[in-house]
XYZ file of C-alpha atoms in Angstrom:
218
model
C 232.384 4.452 -148.487
C 230.554 6.640 -151.218
C 231.286 4.281 -153.665
C 229.761 1.509 -152.186
C 226.689 3.581 -151.312
C 226.087 4.729 -154.961
C 226.813 0.888 -156.195
C 224.166 -0.437 -153.954
C 221.801 2.275 -154.656
C 221.261 1.200 -158.484
C 221.669 -2.306 -157.664
C 218.710 -2.245 -155.369
C 216.483 -0.224 -158.013
C 217.408 -2.753 -160.714
C 216.379 -5.687 -158.195
C 213.149 -3.677 -157.744
C 212.682 -3.078 -161.593
C 213.160 -7.047 -162.385
C 210.849 -8.001 -159.669
C 207.974 -5.467 -160.449
C 208.497 -6.381 -164.415
C 208.178 -10.136 -163.481
C 204.903 -9.698 -161.356
C 203.562 -7.722 -164.184
C 204.696 -9.880 -166.994
C 203.096 -13.239 -164.969
C 199.865 -11.198 -164.193
C 200.613 -11.459 -160.304
C 199.874 -7.723 -160.793
C 196.892 -8.151 -163.136
C 196.149 -5.146 -165.926
C 194.521 -2.065 -164.552
C 195.167 -3.104 -160.940
C 196.036 -0.199 -158.647
C 199.561 0.176 -157.184
C 200.166 -0.056 -153.714
C 203.484 0.436 -152.548
C 203.482 -1.243 -149.245
C 201.974 -4.230 -151.000
C 205.262 -4.212 -153.454
C 207.579 -3.788 -150.626
C 206.100 -6.882 -148.983
C 206.112 -8.733 -152.128
C 209.478 -7.951 -152.912
C 211.228 -7.563 -149.670
C 212.762 -4.258 -151.062
C 212.840 -0.889 -150.001
C 210.617 2.316 -150.596
C 213.438 4.075 -152.409
C 214.128 1.297 -155.031
C 210.386 0.737 -155.429
C 209.692 4.175 -156.057
C 212.391 4.639 -158.693
C 211.641 1.137 -160.393
C 207.829 2.522 -160.681
C 209.099 5.846 -162.259
C 210.829 3.496 -165.001
C 208.166 1.326 -165.662
C 205.711 4.369 -165.930
C 208.307 5.620 -168.535
C 207.989 2.412 -170.332
C 204.336 2.161 -170.573
C 204.089 -0.843 -168.472
C 202.620 1.324 -165.260
C 200.207 4.383 -165.996
C 199.763 7.460 -163.797
C 196.198 8.384 -163.200
C 195.283 11.960 -162.552
C 194.392 12.016 -158.876
C 194.106 8.266 -158.639
C 197.900 6.856 -158.443
C 199.484 4.584 -160.463
C 197.737 1.085 -162.097
C 199.141 -1.654 -164.427
C 198.536 -0.837 -167.843
C 195.906 -2.653 -169.677
C 196.677 -5.192 -172.323
C 195.833 -3.570 -175.674
C 195.144 -6.771 -178.043
C 194.234 -4.561 -181.216
C 197.562 -2.789 -181.033
C 199.480 -5.842 -180.232
C 200.366 -6.743 -183.561
C 201.666 -3.310 -184.247
C 203.869 -3.852 -181.434
C 205.227 -6.956 -182.595
C 205.969 -5.242 -186.040
C 208.242 -3.196 -184.236
C 209.879 -5.315 -182.193
C 210.570 -7.359 -185.055
C 212.868 -4.362 -186.415
C 214.723 -4.457 -183.045
C 214.847 -8.293 -182.729
C 216.642 -8.411 -186.086
C 219.106 -5.564 -185.135
C 220.172 -6.928 -181.973
C 220.684 -10.783 -183.230
C 222.964 -9.214 -186.080
C 224.926 -7.613 -183.502
C 225.279 -10.302 -180.721
C 226.259 -12.727 -184.178
C 229.122 -10.026 -184.620
C 229.931 -8.929 -180.981
C 229.391 -11.551 -178.596
C 232.082 -12.986 -176.435
C 232.989 -16.629 -176.373
C 231.442 -16.874 -173.023
C 228.479 -15.497 -174.229
C 227.893 -17.433 -177.325
C 228.282 -20.487 -175.264
C 225.834 -19.281 -172.718
C 223.269 -18.173 -175.266
C 223.200 -21.696 -176.933
C 222.654 -23.235 -173.218
C 219.884 -20.960 -172.664
C 218.522 -22.050 -175.991
C 218.704 -25.680 -175.053
C 217.315 -25.100 -171.757
C 214.165 -23.683 -173.289
C 213.548 -26.555 -175.580
C 214.130 -28.697 -172.739
C 211.627 -27.191 -170.414
C 209.440 -26.943 -173.629
C 209.360 -30.721 -174.288
C 208.654 -31.291 -170.547
C 206.002 -28.847 -170.450
C 207.283 -26.979 -167.723
C 206.616 -23.184 -168.181
C 208.245 -21.896 -165.295
C 211.615 -23.247 -166.164
C 211.028 -22.355 -169.977
C 210.619 -18.623 -168.918
C 213.423 -18.620 -166.603
C 215.817 -19.693 -169.356
C 213.797 -17.234 -171.631
C 214.739 -14.356 -169.304
C 218.492 -15.466 -169.223
C 218.646 -15.493 -172.787
C 217.378 -12.094 -173.098
C 219.631 -10.707 -170.681
C 222.935 -12.372 -172.239
C 221.645 -11.396 -175.627
C 220.941 -7.769 -174.701
C 224.537 -7.733 -173.169
C 226.092 -9.417 -175.992
C 224.605 -7.062 -178.794
C 226.600 -3.691 -177.149
C 223.331 -1.760 -178.249
C 221.979 0.095 -174.972
C 219.579 2.133 -176.922
C 217.943 -0.970 -179.006
C 217.742 -2.834 -175.777
C 216.185 0.482 -173.730
C 213.411 0.320 -176.718
C 212.926 -3.210 -176.798
C 212.799 -4.339 -173.143
C 209.070 -2.849 -172.668
C 208.019 -4.747 -175.990
C 209.254 -8.062 -174.624
C 207.460 -7.733 -171.313
C 204.231 -6.797 -172.973
C 204.695 -9.821 -175.154
C 205.484 -12.162 -172.302
C 202.408 -10.644 -170.465
C 200.176 -11.307 -173.191
C 201.678 -14.926 -173.372
C 200.832 -15.720 -169.989
C 197.403 -14.263 -170.663
C 196.334 -16.369 -173.310
C 199.047 -19.538 -173.014
C 196.293 -21.718 -173.665
C 196.795 -20.776 -177.613
C 200.442 -20.968 -177.305
C 203.157 -23.195 -178.491
C 206.123 -23.881 -176.271
C 208.395 -25.934 -178.658
C 207.687 -23.526 -181.483
C 209.033 -20.639 -179.550
C 211.817 -22.741 -178.083
C 213.052 -23.650 -181.583
C 212.875 -19.991 -183.023
C 215.027 -19.203 -180.118
C 217.375 -21.778 -180.435
C 217.756 -20.984 -184.343
C 218.571 -17.666 -183.174
C 221.370 -18.553 -180.474
C 222.700 -21.210 -183.032
C 223.417 -18.524 -185.315
C 224.750 -16.144 -182.687
C 226.942 -19.236 -181.413
C 228.220 -19.549 -185.104
C 229.098 -16.151 -185.695
C 226.360 -16.202 -188.268
C 224.070 -13.081 -188.528
C 221.753 -14.389 -191.008
C 221.243 -17.510 -189.293
C 220.328 -15.345 -186.286
C 217.977 -12.793 -187.896
C 216.312 -15.980 -189.342
C 215.543 -17.210 -185.790
C 214.337 -13.635 -184.588
C 211.878 -13.640 -187.416
C 210.978 -16.769 -186.826
C 210.234 -15.989 -183.438
C 208.103 -12.716 -184.458
C 206.252 -14.782 -187.047
C 205.125 -17.232 -184.417
C 204.251 -14.479 -182.040
C 201.916 -12.869 -184.922
C 200.132 -16.112 -185.600
C 199.433 -16.597 -181.907
C 198.093 -13.011 -181.469
C 195.934 -13.557 -184.569
C 194.697 -16.774 -183.108
C 193.837 -14.896 -179.704
C 192.144 -11.898 -181.676
C 190.266 -14.345 -183.973
C 189.216 -16.652 -180.973
């Protein structure tokens, strides 16, 4: 029975992490909002221990901040630093795209292509919820396919920051352009073509750069 206990605990922590990450990315937990454990337990339906363990990971990633004598709060959106974040993310996205194009299993390639097509369909319908669900599914499969846990660990907080930034300023966004970039990347992965996969990743980072500059200059 100890094996089952050890297996269940990490799964509960992962579920708590994913749930809180989604609350932050979609601004249901707003920047600078204090973190109240009892509220998170009610919102996620998960226990206190996995919630606390997930919060520790989110503090380490910079999405939640520890305030001296004042507890935890959601980190603010730092517009001025966002371009630097995207520059850094670009390096990791290129590495992950290349690795996935070379290492993905046949099943992963098929599922990635489906996610890219789902994103395009959702973008054309203007369905933000379906778009984001397909985007998150694409990221999860891509991160598994690349087989580089160090790159994934580094990039995930950046992706969440970008997603949160996009939610905050989505009136300036272009869903179809974002979907086309993702689709180009997964088509490259599907075809075992690292150059095309990297071109798609670069196209996405170019779009996010332009989007951020539009927000800054508005």
